[in-house]
Short mmCIF file of C-alpha atoms and ligand atoms in Angstrom, two decimals:
data_model
loop_
_atom_site.label_atom_id
_atom_site.label_comp_id
_atom_site.label_asym_id
_atom_site.label_seq_id
_atom_site.Cartn_x
_atom_site.Cartn_y
_atom_site.Cartn_z
CA UNK U 677 112.64 9.81 -10.06
CA UNK U 678 110.16 11.45 -7.69
CA UNK U 679 107.60 9.17 -6.28
CA UNK U 680 105.29 9.58 -3.20
CA UNK U 681 102.61 7.37 -1.81
CA UNK U 682 99.83 8.52 0.58
CA UNK U 683 97.44 6.43 2.59
CA UNK U 684 94.20 8.39 1.88
CA UNK U 685 91.23 6.01 2.28
CA UNK U 686 87.99 6.87 0.36
CA UNK U 687 86.68 9.00 -1.16
CA UNK U 688 89.67 10.54 -2.87
CA UNK U 689 90.50 12.44 -5.93
CA UNK U 690 93.93 13.19 -7.44
CA UNK U 691 94.64 15.53 -10.44
CA UNK U 692 97.80 16.47 -12.39
CA UNK U 693 98.71 19.30 -14.57
CA UNK U 694 101.36 17.55 -16.74
CA UNK U 695 104.68 16.31 -16.36
CA UNK U 696 107.34 18.45 -18.06
CA UNK U 697 109.97 21.13 -17.92
CA UNK U 698 108.20 23.70 -15.94
CA UNK U 699 111.29 25.86 -14.97
CA UNK U 700 112.58 26.27 -18.53
CA UNK U 701 110.52 29.31 -19.35
CA UNK U 702 110.90 32.64 -17.84
CA UNK U 703 108.15 33.49 -15.33
CA UNK U 704 107.51 29.94 -14.48
CA UNK U 705 106.91 30.66 -10.86
CA UNK U 706 103.75 32.61 -11.83
CA UNK U 707 102.58 30.04 -14.18
CA UNK U 708 103.16 27.31 -11.53
CA UNK U 709 101.18 29.42 -9.10
CA UNK U 710 98.28 29.73 -11.46
CA UNK U 711 98.45 26.06 -12.21
CA UNK U 712 98.17 25.22 -8.46
CA UNK U 713 95.25 27.44 -8.05
CA UNK U 714 93.52 25.65 -10.96
CA UNK U 715 94.49 22.24 -9.53
CA UNK U 716 92.86 23.32 -6.12
CA UNK U 717 89.61 24.23 -7.96
CA UNK U 718 89.75 20.99 -10.02
CA UNK U 719 90.20 18.99 -6.77
CA UNK U 720 87.26 20.86 -5.09
CA UNK U 721 85.03 20.16 -8.11
CA UNK U 722 86.05 16.44 -8.22
CA UNK U 723 85.72 15.92 -4.39
CA UNK U 724 82.37 17.58 -4.12
CA UNK U 725 81.02 15.22 -6.62
CA UNK U 726 82.29 12.26 -4.82
CA UNK U 727 80.90 13.46 -1.48
CA UNK U 728 77.60 14.17 -3.14
CA UNK U 729 77.59 10.44 -4.13
CA UNK U 730 78.12 10.93 -7.72
CA UNK U 731 79.82 8.04 -9.34
CA UNK U 732 83.66 8.44 -9.82
CA UNK U 733 83.44 9.05 -13.60
CA UNK U 734 81.42 12.04 -12.91
CA UNK U 735 83.96 13.18 -10.37
CA UNK U 736 87.00 12.86 -12.75
CA UNK U 737 84.99 14.51 -15.75
CA UNK U 738 84.18 17.43 -13.30
CA UNK U 739 87.88 17.72 -12.24
CA UNK U 740 89.16 17.49 -15.76
CA UNK U 741 86.72 20.08 -17.16
CA UNK U 742 88.03 22.70 -14.65
CA UNK U 743 91.58 22.10 -15.94
CA UNK U 744 90.46 22.24 -19.64
CA UNK U 745 88.56 25.37 -19.02
CA UNK U 746 91.46 27.16 -17.19
CA UNK U 747 93.41 28.09 -20.38
CA UNK U 748 96.51 27.68 -18.09
CA UNK U 749 97.15 24.02 -18.95
CA UNK U 750 97.61 21.94 -22.14
CA UNK U 751 94.05 20.86 -22.67
CA UNK U 752 90.74 22.33 -23.87
CA UNK U 753 91.17 26.04 -24.30
CA UNK U 754 94.79 26.03 -23.33
CA UNK U 755 95.61 23.32 -25.83
CA UNK U 756 99.12 23.13 -27.44
CA UNK U 757 98.96 23.79 -31.19
CA UNK U 758 100.20 21.59 -33.96
CA UNK U 759 102.65 22.57 -36.63
CA UNK U 760 99.95 24.43 -38.67
CA UNK U 761 98.72 26.35 -35.41
CA UNK U 762 95.62 24.17 -34.96
CA UNK U 763 94.45 22.71 -31.67
CA UNK U 764 93.84 18.91 -31.99
CA UNK U 765 92.83 17.41 -28.81
CA UNK U 766 92.82 13.89 -27.29
CA UNK U 767 90.99 12.62 -24.21
CA UNK U 768 90.23 9.18 -22.55
CA UNK U 769 88.33 7.84 -19.74
CA UNK U 770 87.82 4.56 -17.95
CA UNK U 771 86.30 3.10 -14.84
CA UNK U 772 86.43 -0.07 -12.79
CA UNK U 773 82.85 -0.85 -13.68
CA UNK U 774 83.12 -1.05 -17.42
CA UNK U 775 82.92 2.53 -18.89
CA UNK U 776 85.54 3.32 -21.57
CA UNK U 777 85.53 6.16 -23.94
CA UNK U 778 88.22 8.15 -25.77
CA UNK U 779 88.43 10.76 -28.50
CA UNK U 780 91.39 11.66 -30.72
CA UNK U 781 92.47 14.62 -32.79
CA UNK U 782 89.20 16.38 -32.29
CA UNK U 783 89.03 20.22 -32.77
CA UNK U 784 85.39 21.00 -31.94
CA UNK U 785 84.51 20.53 -28.23
CA UNK U 786 85.35 22.84 -25.38
CA UNK U 787 85.74 19.79 -23.17
CA UNK U 788 87.14 16.75 -25.00
CA UNK U 789 86.61 14.66 -21.69
CA UNK U 790 82.92 15.25 -21.87
CA UNK U 791 82.85 13.94 -25.43
CA UNK U 792 84.92 10.84 -24.35
CA UNK U 793 82.21 10.36 -21.67
CA UNK U 794 79.54 10.40 -24.29
CA UNK U 795 81.47 7.87 -26.39
CA UNK U 796 81.44 5.64 -23.18
CA UNK U 797 77.84 6.19 -22.28
CA UNK U 798 76.06 6.68 -25.77
CA UNK U 799 77.96 4.70 -28.33
CA UNK U 800 79.09 1.19 -29.13
CA UNK U 801 82.70 2.37 -29.69
CA UNK U 802 85.58 3.02 -27.52
CA UNK U 803 87.50 5.56 -29.57
CA UNK U 804 86.29 8.06 -31.93
CA UNK U 805 88.70 10.36 -33.98
CA UNK U 806 89.14 13.45 -36.19
CA UNK U 807 86.11 14.85 -38.05
CA UNK U 808 83.75 12.04 -36.85
CA UNK U 809 84.51 13.09 -33.31
CA UNK U 810 83.84 16.72 -34.10
CA UNK U 811 80.59 15.75 -35.87
CA UNK U 812 79.65 13.74 -32.86
CA UNK U 813 80.32 16.62 -30.44
CA UNK U 814 78.17 19.05 -32.54
CA UNK U 815 75.25 16.55 -32.91
CA UNK U 816 75.41 16.15 -29.04
CA UNK U 817 75.14 19.72 -28.65
CA UNK U 818 78.36 20.09 -26.72
CA UNK U 819 79.93 23.58 -26.51
CA UNK U 820 82.44 24.43 -29.11
CA UNK U 821 86.01 25.35 -28.13
CA UNK U 822 85.98 28.80 -29.33
CA UNK U 823 89.09 30.96 -30.12
CA UNK U 824 92.57 29.90 -29.02
CA UNK U 825 93.71 32.39 -26.16
CA UNK U 826 96.24 35.00 -27.24
CA UNK U 827 98.88 33.70 -24.76
CA UNK U 828 98.77 30.27 -26.50
CA UNK U 829 98.80 31.76 -30.02
CA UNK U 830 101.83 33.83 -28.78
CA UNK U 831 103.71 30.81 -27.49
CA UNK U 832 103.07 28.97 -30.84
CA UNK U 833 104.63 32.00 -32.88
CA UNK U 834 107.52 32.14 -30.42
CA UNK U 835 108.31 28.40 -30.69
CA UNK U 836 107.99 28.33 -34.43
CA UNK U 837 110.20 31.46 -34.77
CA UNK U 838 112.80 29.88 -32.47
CA UNK U 839 112.79 26.85 -34.36
CA UNK U 840 113.16 28.60 -37.73
CA UNK U 841 116.02 30.73 -36.28
CA UNK U 842 117.79 27.85 -34.96
CA UNK U 843 118.40 26.82 -38.58
CA UNK U 844 117.40 23.29 -37.77
CA UNK U 845 115.21 21.62 -40.31
CA UNK U 846 112.10 20.37 -38.75
CA UNK U 847 112.28 16.63 -38.45
CA UNK U 848 109.81 15.01 -36.27
CA UNK U 849 112.44 12.26 -35.48
CA UNK U 850 114.16 14.90 -33.38
CA UNK U 851 111.32 14.90 -30.99
CA UNK U 852 113.43 14.37 -28.02
CA UNK U 853 116.10 16.98 -28.92
CA UNK U 854 113.41 19.51 -29.73
CA UNK U 855 111.67 18.86 -26.40
CA UNK U 856 114.97 19.31 -24.34
CA UNK U 857 115.38 22.71 -26.28
CA UNK U 858 111.82 23.99 -26.37
CA UNK U 859 109.89 22.15 -23.76
CA UNK U 860 107.34 20.85 -26.21
CA UNK U 861 105.61 18.38 -23.79
CA UNK U 862 103.85 19.00 -20.54
CA UNK U 863 100.83 20.56 -19.07
CA UNK U 864 98.60 17.70 -20.01
CA UNK U 865 95.83 17.07 -17.39
CA UNK U 866 94.36 14.03 -15.66
CA UNK U 867 92.35 12.77 -12.73
CA UNK U 868 91.80 9.53 -10.80
CA UNK U 869 89.12 8.94 -8.23
CA UNK U 870 88.13 6.40 -5.71
CA UNK U 871 84.51 6.54 -4.43
CA UNK U 872 83.40 5.71 -0.91
CA UNK U 873 81.83 2.59 -2.27
CA UNK U 874 85.17 1.45 -3.71
CA UNK U 875 84.76 2.26 -7.32
CA UNK U 876 87.58 3.83 -9.57
CA UNK U 877 87.69 6.10 -12.39
CA UNK U 878 90.51 7.61 -14.52
CA UNK U 879 90.57 10.47 -17.18
CA UNK U 880 93.21 12.32 -19.16
CA UNK U 881 93.09 15.16 -21.54
CA UNK U 882 95.65 17.05 -23.80
CA UNK U 883 96.36 19.21 -26.74
CA UNK U 884 99.20 16.86 -27.30
CA UNK U 885 102.79 17.96 -28.12
CA UNK U 886 103.61 21.48 -29.47
CA UNK U 887 104.34 21.66 -33.10
CA UNK U 888 103.23 18.02 -33.56
CA UNK U 889 102.37 16.91 -37.11
CA UNK U 890 98.62 17.43 -37.78
CA UNK U 891 96.83 14.24 -37.09
CA UNK U 892 99.40 12.97 -34.66
CA UNK U 893 97.64 11.08 -31.67
CA UNK U 894 99.49 10.57 -28.55
CA UNK U 895 99.05 8.25 -25.62
CA UNK U 896 96.32 10.32 -23.99
CA UNK U 897 93.23 8.63 -25.81
CA UNK U 898 94.97 5.07 -25.89
CA UNK U 899 93.62 2.67 -23.44
CA UNK U 900 96.52 1.31 -21.26
CA UNK U 901 98.89 4.07 -22.34
CA UNK U 902 97.53 7.47 -21.28
CA UNK U 903 94.88 6.11 -18.89
CA UNK U 904 93.67 2.90 -17.37
CA UNK U 905 91.31 1.55 -14.83
CA UNK U 906 90.54 -1.97 -13.49
CA UNK U 907 89.00 -3.37 -10.22
CA UNK U 908 92.27 -2.59 -8.43
CA UNK U 909 93.64 0.82 -9.66
CA UNK U 910 92.96 3.92 -11.81
CA UNK U 911 95.80 5.52 -13.59
CA UNK U 912 96.54 8.75 -15.51
CA UNK U 913 99.81 9.27 -17.29
CA UNK U 914 101.47 12.26 -18.88
CA UNK U 915 104.66 12.82 -20.77
CA UNK U 916 106.11 11.82 -24.18
CA UNK U 917 103.11 10.02 -25.86
CA UNK U 918 105.22 8.09 -28.23
CA UNK U 919 107.35 6.65 -25.31
CA UNK U 920 104.34 6.11 -23.05
CA UNK U 921 102.61 4.24 -25.71
CA UNK U 922 105.61 1.96 -26.29
CA UNK U 923 105.69 1.14 -22.64
CA UNK U 924 101.93 0.85 -22.23
CA UNK U 925 102.76 2.63 -18.99
CA UNK U 926 99.27 2.72 -17.29
CA UNK U 927 98.53 -0.90 -18.11
CA UNK U 928 101.84 -1.83 -16.89
CA UNK U 929 101.35 -0.17 -13.46
CA UNK U 930 98.02 -2.14 -13.17
CA UNK U 931 99.72 -5.42 -14.17
CA UNK U 932 102.57 -4.98 -11.66
CA UNK U 933 99.91 -4.44 -8.93
CA UNK U 934 98.18 -7.58 -10.03
CA UNK U 935 101.47 -9.57 -9.87
CA UNK U 936 101.71 -8.56 -6.12
CA UNK U 937 103.83 -5.38 -6.14
CA UNK U 938 103.01 -2.56 -3.72
CA UNK U 939 101.67 0.69 -5.33
CA UNK U 940 104.94 2.49 -5.08
CA UNK U 941 106.85 -0.29 -6.63
CA UNK U 942 104.29 -0.64 -9.43
CA UNK U 943 104.49 3.14 -10.16
CA UNK U 944 108.30 2.85 -10.26
CA UNK U 945 108.16 -0.05 -12.54
CA UNK U 946 105.85 1.86 -14.98
CA UNK U 947 108.24 4.92 -14.93
CA UNK U 948 111.30 2.53 -15.49
CA UNK U 949 109.51 0.90 -18.46
CA UNK U 950 109.00 4.20 -20.00
CA UNK U 951 112.75 5.05 -19.41
CA UNK U 952 113.76 1.90 -21.08
CA UNK U 953 112.42 3.42 -24.36
CA UNK U 954 113.14 7.07 -23.85
CA UNK U 955 115.78 7.57 -21.09
CA UNK U 956 114.99 9.88 -18.19
CA UNK U 957 112.55 12.82 -18.11
CA UNK U 958 109.66 11.31 -20.22
CA UNK U 959 106.73 10.42 -17.85
CA UNK U 960 104.57 11.32 -14.97
CA UNK U 961 101.73 9.19 -13.30
CA UNK U 962 98.98 9.53 -10.80
CA UNK U 963 97.21 6.44 -9.52
CA UNK U 964 94.70 5.47 -6.75
CA UNK U 965 94.03 1.80 -5.59
CA UNK U 966 90.77 0.51 -4.28
CA UNK U 967 92.54 0.13 -0.93
CA UNK U 968 92.77 3.83 -0.68
CA UNK U 969 96.41 4.29 -1.54
CA UNK U 970 97.47 7.21 -3.86
CA UNK U 971 100.70 7.50 -5.73
CA UNK U 972 102.31 10.48 -7.59
CA UNK U 973 105.31 9.76 -9.50
CA UNK U 974 107.37 11.38 -12.34
CA UNK U 975 110.85 11.59 -13.77
CA UNK U 976 110.65 14.96 -15.34
CA UNK U 977 111.59 18.27 -13.91
CA UNK U 978 108.10 18.79 -12.34
CA UNK U 979 104.59 17.55 -12.30
CA UNK U 980 102.10 20.09 -10.73
CA UNK U 981 99.41 17.89 -8.87
CA UNK U 982 97.28 17.41 -5.96
CA UNK U 983 95.20 15.06 -3.94
CA UNK U 984 92.20 15.65 -1.72
CA UNK U 985 90.64 13.21 0.73
CA UNK U 986 88.51 13.32 3.79
CA UNK U 987 91.43 14.18 6.10
CA UNK U 988 93.55 16.36 3.91
CA UNK U 989 95.04 17.74 0.79
CA UNK U 990 98.42 17.79 -0.80
CA UNK U 991 99.01 20.28 -3.71
CA UNK U 992 102.33 20.97 -5.11
CA UNK U 993 104.50 21.73 -8.18
CA UNK U 994 106.54 18.57 -7.17
CA UNK U 995 109.92 19.95 -8.47
CA UNK U 996 112.31 17.08 -8.98
CA UNK U 997 115.12 19.14 -7.57
CA UNK U 998 113.32 19.65 -4.37
CA UNK U 999 112.59 16.10 -3.78
CA UNK U 1000 115.89 14.56 -5.00
CA UNK U 1001 116.80 13.71 -1.48
CA UNK U 1002 113.44 11.82 -0.89
CA UNK U 1003 113.45 9.94 -4.11
CA UNK U 1004 115.77 6.99 -4.66
N1 LIG W 2112 101.25 12.76 -23.19
C1 LIG W 2112 100.82 13.92 -24.08
C2 LIG W 2112 101.03 13.54 -25.61
O1 LIG W 2112 101.93 12.91 -25.75
C3 LIG W 2112 101.59 15.19 -23.66
C4 LIG W 2112 101.76 15.34 -22.27
O2 LIG W 2112 101.50 14.57 -21.32
O3 LIG W 2112 101.98 16.63 -21.97
O4 LIG W 2112 100.21 13.90 -26.26
#
């Protein structure tokens, strides 16, 4: 397990580009470089919002929108495709001051995180799914997603062909084995922020797992699983949705803190809780507390991520192999 805690003070923003098996595919260094460049831009967008005194939910939405628009990561325009080759996206957002909104299995919006914010601000609901979410995005006049980029379509065709050639019948109960072989999870995006006045926000956005069943919804739009915020901490999670939901990983981290654990211990407990359901290599988390501590933790091969605060920034692919000596 890799985990790192930084004392950052406020304001601060952290973002991630998904926990997964980054080095499995050829040319991963180039992809990682691009992801880090996008993470830098996302941090700049989120941090500028914070320094202009925008509330932290605007900062996490600004940061996540950059990641969704990049096409490089598994969210928004770069979303992973389901078994039928369609993008069905999930996103969720929560703050320490009462805003909660999420959308699931939506196909329409370019920026699902923006739609989740509208659910929080403009409706009585917390989670809107499927065609209803699409319709809401249209009525609100949000920008449509547009065509799937060619490199995403190409990856879909390759994965499908590989799966067929392997002679394995497609059984979704083989989720884990498929993931190990083809790297179906990863590249989901998220952000957490602490404003100078001590308020917190978290947001997560994804296309979900490659070749998922149409209609499958993961942890990302589920409160307490893929995202969570209370008066102490804001959390964004990534990894195997089915496992993260069982562990309620983001809520667990917050509850550990409430029970008196330090941030690093709370992050580790959340990762361990997920591992009890799915073994190693299943989850990544970013979290920031109201006391100005930030944590990045994962038990996967890598989790490209970054933090930006008044005195510095820290952006890295965070390969587990590079950090094995530092992690316990
Ligand atoms: N958690 C996401 C899901 O299961 C996938 C990911 O984080 O890459 O939908």
